[in-house]
Amino acid sequence: MECRICSGRLRPFADFGRQPVSDAFVAPGDPGPEFFFHLAVGVCADCSMVQLLEEVPREKMFHDGYPYLSSGSAVMREHFAGVAERLLATELTGPDPFVVELGCNDGTMLKTIAEAGVRHLGVEPSGGVGRRAAARGVRVREGFFEAAAAAGILAEDGPADVVYAANTLCHIPYMDSILRGVDTLLRPGGVLVFEDPYLGDIVARASFDQIYDEHFYFFCATSVRAMARRHGFELVDVERLPVHGGEVRYTLARQGARTPGPAVARLLAEEEAARLTEPATLRAFASRVAANRDSLVALLEGLRDEGARVCGYGATAKSATVLNYCGIGPDLVPFICDTTPAKQGRLTPGSHIPVREPGAFADPYPDYALLLAWNHAEEIMAKETAFREAGGTWILYVPEVHLMGA
Ligand code: DWN
Ligand code: SAH
Ligand code: ZN
């Protein structure tokens, strides 16, 4: 197996078996059969990039019916408003600035840029969510970003000051084409800013459900710096972010264009001290994950046997890995409630648990709720205080299986 970044040798370290497309929620009349692939992860012996061993064709994941909406979390809406404000104040201050967002989804970030009257473009292959962005006044180009698309955008709009991507670059195996495209599109002093789940947090918290079809790469400063250099870019800034269970925002500039900030060397040193990308560290992570699976399954089977009422909260893409890897079906979790219209009334991929509207949660409250959207725990627990007041108990499985009751 070859590294998708440098063709180096991949060392596999964790295997989650047969998995479905994580956001392919099954509609009642769907003809089937569902698409499955082998979910396993490895680390490159040469450039240290952690990545999936098998790639799911992009059209199977990102299409008109892609259900995920960035605006589904109040914390994320606030986060992206802050991102936009900061880009406006720091990078978009010249005459007639231009920003391109890759994977703009429903326009949660670019909405603020559009309202400020600044030139922008969202590139979004998933037509349904892209139309939601357009309805908010965001300018959208439907399609996958890659080298050819970049040339088209440059011809139409001219060079960009910033290319921004949140939770999107890690979704794209064909990074060579992406970085060539960014190089085409950015003006000489421009920057690529991207934020994605951080390998350091995934390992520290054993948050194995960050691993699913859409998440192809698991970035850290060490591997991103190596990846950037292959394309004439330099990693000039990193910033840890609390969202989605721990992310890092990376800033890349052309080599020599900006002086790297002190945070880069600090994070690189931290990763080295933790031996973050060494096979022994990653194998230890895999062992903790297997132990967590066993205790989660034992807990849910015990609750079923004693007749407790259980439901799931948040039909996340991440939950596909948990549910299918642990073999959790409707016998252990009879339904999951979720605010996303395109998921409701459907079944979770592979595990076939019905997804219901949020009102189903309190009607009546279950005894236990498995928090599949654990990355939004603070936001969800703050709005669902009545659940615990009514005697309900949350089940979390990150960083290990634990209960949060009254
Ligand atoms: O990287 C990705 C991230 C940004 O979003 C994509 N590959 C796909 C998606 O992953 P996810 O589905 O695991 O993301 P979230 O943000 O953890 O999904 C939360 C889910 O929970 C959504 O379906 C909405 C739902 N939800 C809810 O029902 N009530 C969320 C909140 C905050 C709530 O209060
Ligand atoms: N940026 C949003 C959405 C993340 S979900 C957020 O952080 O909440 C990932 C998004 O990337 C999806 O909307 C998907 O359609 C899009 N995507 C996938 N491949 C892409 C590509 N090659 N170019 C642009 N967008 C892409
Ligand atoms: Zn490599």
Tab-separated table of N, CA, C and O in Angstrom, residues 98-147:
chain	number	residue	atom	x	y	z
A	98	PHE	N	-10.579	38.901	-2.470
A	98	PHE	CA	-11.348	37.765	-2.996
A	98	PHE	C	-10.985	36.515	-2.188
A	98	PHE	O	-9.813	36.178	-2.033
A	99	VAL	N	-12.014	35.843	-1.653
A	99	VAL	CA	-11.788	34.624	-0.863
A	99	VAL	C	-12.574	33.469	-1.479
A	99	VAL	O	-13.725	33.637	-1.887
A	100	VAL	N	-11.929	32.313	-1.537
A	100	VAL	CA	-12.578	31.103	-2.056
A	100	VAL	C	-12.678	30.093	-0.924
A	100	VAL	O	-11.678	29.824	-0.247
A	101	GLU	N	-13.890	29.570	-0.702
A	101	GLU	CA	-14.022	28.500	0.301
A	101	GLU	C	-14.284	27.165	-0.380
A	101	GLU	O	-15.204	27.035	-1.199
A	102	LEU	N	-13.487	26.156	-0.025
A	102	LEU	CA	-13.696	24.800	-0.534
A	102	LEU	C	-14.636	24.086	0.429
A	102	LEU	O	-14.417	24.101	1.640
A	103	GLY	N	-15.704	23.476	-0.081
A	103	GLY	CA	-16.656	22.776	0.778
A	103	GLY	C	-17.448	23.754	1.625
A	103	GLY	O	-17.542	23.623	2.841
A	104	CYS	N	-18.062	24.738	0.962
A	104	CYS	CA	-18.777	25.797	1.713
A	104	CYS	C	-20.076	25.292	2.321
A	104	CYS	O	-20.680	25.982	3.138
A	105	ASN	N	-20.510	24.085	1.919
A	105	ASN	CA	-21.723	23.486	2.475
A	105	ASN	C	-22.893	24.469	2.362
A	105	ASN	O	-23.129	25.018	1.279
A	106	ASP	N	-23.614	24.734	3.470
A	106	ASP	CA	-24.813	25.578	3.364
A	106	ASP	C	-24.496	27.067	3.548
A	106	ASP	O	-25.400	27.867	3.775
A	107	GLY	N	-23.232	27.422	3.463
A	107	GLY	CA	-22.863	28.846	3.466
A	107	GLY	C	-22.685	29.449	4.847
A	107	GLY	O	-22.617	30.674	4.987
A	108	THR	N	-22.570	28.600	5.871
A	108	THR	CA	-22.491	29.098	7.249
A	108	THR	C	-21.338	30.084	7.440
A	108	THR	O	-21.493	31.087	8.132
A	109	MET	N	-20.184	29.842	6.814
A	109	MET	CA	-19.063	30.784	6.954
A	109	MET	C	-19.209	31.941	5.963
A	109	MET	O	-19.144	33.111	6.340
A	110	LEU	N	-19.444	31.619	4.680
A	110	LEU	CA	-19.412	32.670	3.649
A	110	LEU	C	-20.560	33.674	3.754
A	110	LEU	O	-20.468	34.789	3.234
A	111	LYS	N	-21.631	33.293	4.433
A	111	LYS	CA	-22.753	34.208	4.640
A	111	LYS	C	-22.272	35.546	5.213
A	111	LYS	O	-22.667	36.611	4.736
A	112	THR	N	-21.396	35.491	6.204
A	112	THR	CA	-20.877	36.715	6.837
A	112	THR	C	-20.022	37.517	5.855
A	112	THR	O	-20.057	38.753	5.844
A	113	ILE	N	-19.258	36.816	5.024
A	113	ILE	CA	-18.411	37.476	4.017
A	113	ILE	C	-19.312	38.164	2.985
A	113	ILE	O	-19.056	39.316	2.580
A	114	ALA	N	-20.366	37.447	2.566
A	114	ALA	CA	-21.296	38.005	1.576
A	114	ALA	C	-21.975	39.251	2.138
A	114	ALA	O	-22.113	40.268	1.448
A	115	GLU	N	-22.384	39.180	3.402
A	115	GLU	CA	-23.056	40.317	4.043
A	115	GLU	C	-22.129	41.531	4.138
A	115	GLU	O	-22.590	42.668	4.126
A	116	ALA	N	-20.808	41.252	4.214
A	116	ALA	CA	-19.838	42.360	4.276
A	116	ALA	C	-19.563	42.933	2.882
A	116	ALA	O	-18.780	43.878	2.743
A	117	GLY	N	-20.161	42.309	1.859
A	117	GLY	CA	-20.002	42.811	0.493
A	117	GLY	C	-18.633	42.493	-0.104
A	117	GLY	O	-18.196	43.154	-1.048
A	118	VAL	N	-17.974	41.466	0.426
A	118	VAL	CA	-16.635	41.114	-0.066
A	118	VAL	C	-16.739	40.002	-1.119
A	118	VAL	O	-17.550	39.076	-0.984
A	119	ARG	N	-15.925	40.112	-2.170
A	119	ARG	CA	-15.958	39.119	-3.250
A	119	ARG	C	-15.578	37.751	-2.720
A	119	ARG	O	-14.585	37.587	-2.001
A	120	HIS	N	-16.362	36.739	-3.108
A	120	HIS	CA	-16.148	35.399	-2.564
A	120	HIS	C	-16.689	34.363	-3.535
A	120	HIS	O	-17.482	34.690	-4.434
A	121	LEU	N	-16.293	33.111	-3.318
A	121	LEU	CA	-16.860	31.999	-4.082
A	121	LEU	C	-16.785	30.753	-3.210
A	121	LEU	O	-15.736	30.438	-2.641
A	122	GLY	N	-17.902	30.037	-3.118
A	122	GLY	CA	-17.902	28.747	-2.433
A	122	GLY	C	-17.875	27.652	-3.483
A	122	GLY	O	-18.655	27.689	-4.432
A	123	VAL	N	-16.982	26.694	-3.315
A	123	VAL	CA	-16.937	25.559	-4.246
A	123	VAL	C	-17.546	24.368	-3.516
A	123	VAL	O	-17.078	23.993	-2.436
A	124	GLU	N	-18.601	23.801	-4.075
A	124	GLU	CA	-19.353	22.777	-3.341
A	124	GLU	C	-19.939	21.744	-4.315
A	124	GLU	O	-20.812	22.073	-5.111
A	125	PRO	N	-19.454	20.495	-4.227
A	125	PRO	CA	-19.964	19.450	-5.125
A	125	PRO	C	-21.358	18.931	-4.745
A	125	PRO	O	-22.046	18.366	-5.594
A	126	SER	N	-21.742	19.090	-3.481
A	126	SER	CA	-23.039	18.558	-3.043
A	126	SER	C	-24.113	19.606	-3.311
A	126	SER	O	-24.226	20.613	-2.603
A	127	GLY	N	-24.904	19.344	-4.362
A	127	GLY	CA	-25.825	20.348	-4.901
A	127	GLY	C	-26.865	20.832	-3.907
A	127	GLY	O	-27.170	22.022	-3.838
A	128	GLY	N	-27.407	19.914	-3.110
A	128	GLY	CA	-28.484	20.286	-2.181
A	128	GLY	C	-28.014	21.304	-1.150
A	128	GLY	O	-28.661	22.345	-0.942
A	129	VAL	N	-26.869	21.052	-0.527
A	129	VAL	CA	-26.383	21.990	0.493
A	129	VAL	C	-25.889	23.276	-0.176
A	129	VAL	O	-26.050	24.374	0.368
A	130	GLY	N	-25.328	23.157	-1.384
A	130	GLY	CA	-24.868	24.334	-2.126
A	130	GLY	C	-26.026	25.283	-2.441
A	130	GLY	O	-25.866	26.508	-2.359
A	131	ARG	N	-27.195	24.733	-2.755
A	131	ARG	CA	-28.350	25.600	-3.043
A	131	ARG	C	-28.808	26.338	-1.781
A	131	ARG	O	-29.304	27.455	-1.836
A	132	ARG	N	-28.624	25.700	-0.633
A	132	ARG	CA	-28.949	26.403	0.629
A	132	ARG	C	-28.029	27.604	0.826
A	132	ARG	O	-28.444	28.646	1.327
A	133	ALA	N	-26.748	27.428	0.446
A	133	ALA	CA	-25.806	28.553	0.554
A	133	ALA	C	-26.236	29.666	-0.388
A	133	ALA	O	-26.269	30.847	-0.006
A	134	ALA	N	-26.591	29.303	-1.620
A	134	ALA	CA	-27.002	30.304	-2.612
A	134	ALA	C	-28.226	31.065	-2.116
A	134	ALA	O	-28.327	32.292	-2.291
A	135	ALA	N	-29.144	30.354	-1.454
A	135	ALA	CA	-30.361	31.002	-0.940
A	135	ALA	C	-30.022	32.014	0.152
A	135	ALA	O	-30.828	32.892	0.464
A	136	ARG	N	-28.821	31.896	0.740
A	136	ARG	CA	-28.393	32.859	1.763
A	136	ARG	C	-27.567	33.989	1.168
A	136	ARG	O	-26.912	34.724	1.900
A	137	GLY	N	-27.523	34.057	-0.169
A	137	GLY	CA	-26.793	35.158	-0.797
A	137	GLY	C	-25.329	34.868	-1.046
A	137	GLY	O	-24.548	35.775	-1.340
A	138	VAL	N	-24.946	33.579	-0.943
A	138	VAL	CA	-23.552	33.190	-1.170
A	138	VAL	C	-23.386	32.782	-2.637
A	138	VAL	O	-24.255	32.121	-3.203
A	139	ARG	N	-22.273	33.177	-3.229
A	139	ARG	CA	-21.994	32.810	-4.614
A	139	ARG	C	-21.346	31.421	-4.617
A	139	ARG	O	-20.313	31.212	-3.984
A	140	VAL	N	-21.968	30.480	-5.331
A	140	VAL	CA	-21.522	29.084	-5.268
A	140	VAL	C	-21.201	28.552	-6.657
A	140	VAL	O	-21.924	28.813	-7.614
A	141	ARG	N	-20.117	27.799	-6.759
A	141	ARG	CA	-19.792	27.061	-7.969
A	141	ARG	C	-19.985	25.588	-7.646
A	141	ARG	O	-19.327	25.044	-6.754
A	142	GLU	N	-20.909	24.916	-8.358
A	142	GLU	CA	-21.170	23.514	-8.060
A	142	GLU	C	-20.101	22.636	-8.707
A	142	GLU	O	-19.827	22.762	-9.893
A	143	GLY	N	-19.498	21.782	-7.913
A	143	GLY	CA	-18.498	20.861	-8.448
A	143	GLY	C	-17.395	20.624	-7.435
A	143	GLY	O	-17.338	21.289	-6.397
A	144	PHE	N	-16.530	19.676	-7.745
A	144	PHE	CA	-15.392	19.359	-6.883
A	144	PHE	C	-14.255	20.323	-7.183
A	144	PHE	O	-13.933	20.559	-8.347
A	145	PHE	N	-13.610	20.853	-6.148
A	145	PHE	CA	-12.395	21.632	-6.359
A	145	PHE	C	-11.275	20.662	-6.711
A	145	PHE	O	-11.144	19.600	-6.118
A	146	GLU	N	-10.470	21.011	-7.672
A	146	GLU	CA	-9.271	20.264	-8.090
A	146	GLU	C	-8.519	21.190	-9.030
A	146	GLU	O	-8.945	22.328	-9.262
A	147	ALA	N	-7.396	20.720	-9.593
A	147	ALA	CA	-6.538	21.618	-10.376
A	147	ALA	C	-7.301	22.278	-11.534
A	147	ALA	O	-7.171	23.489	-11.765
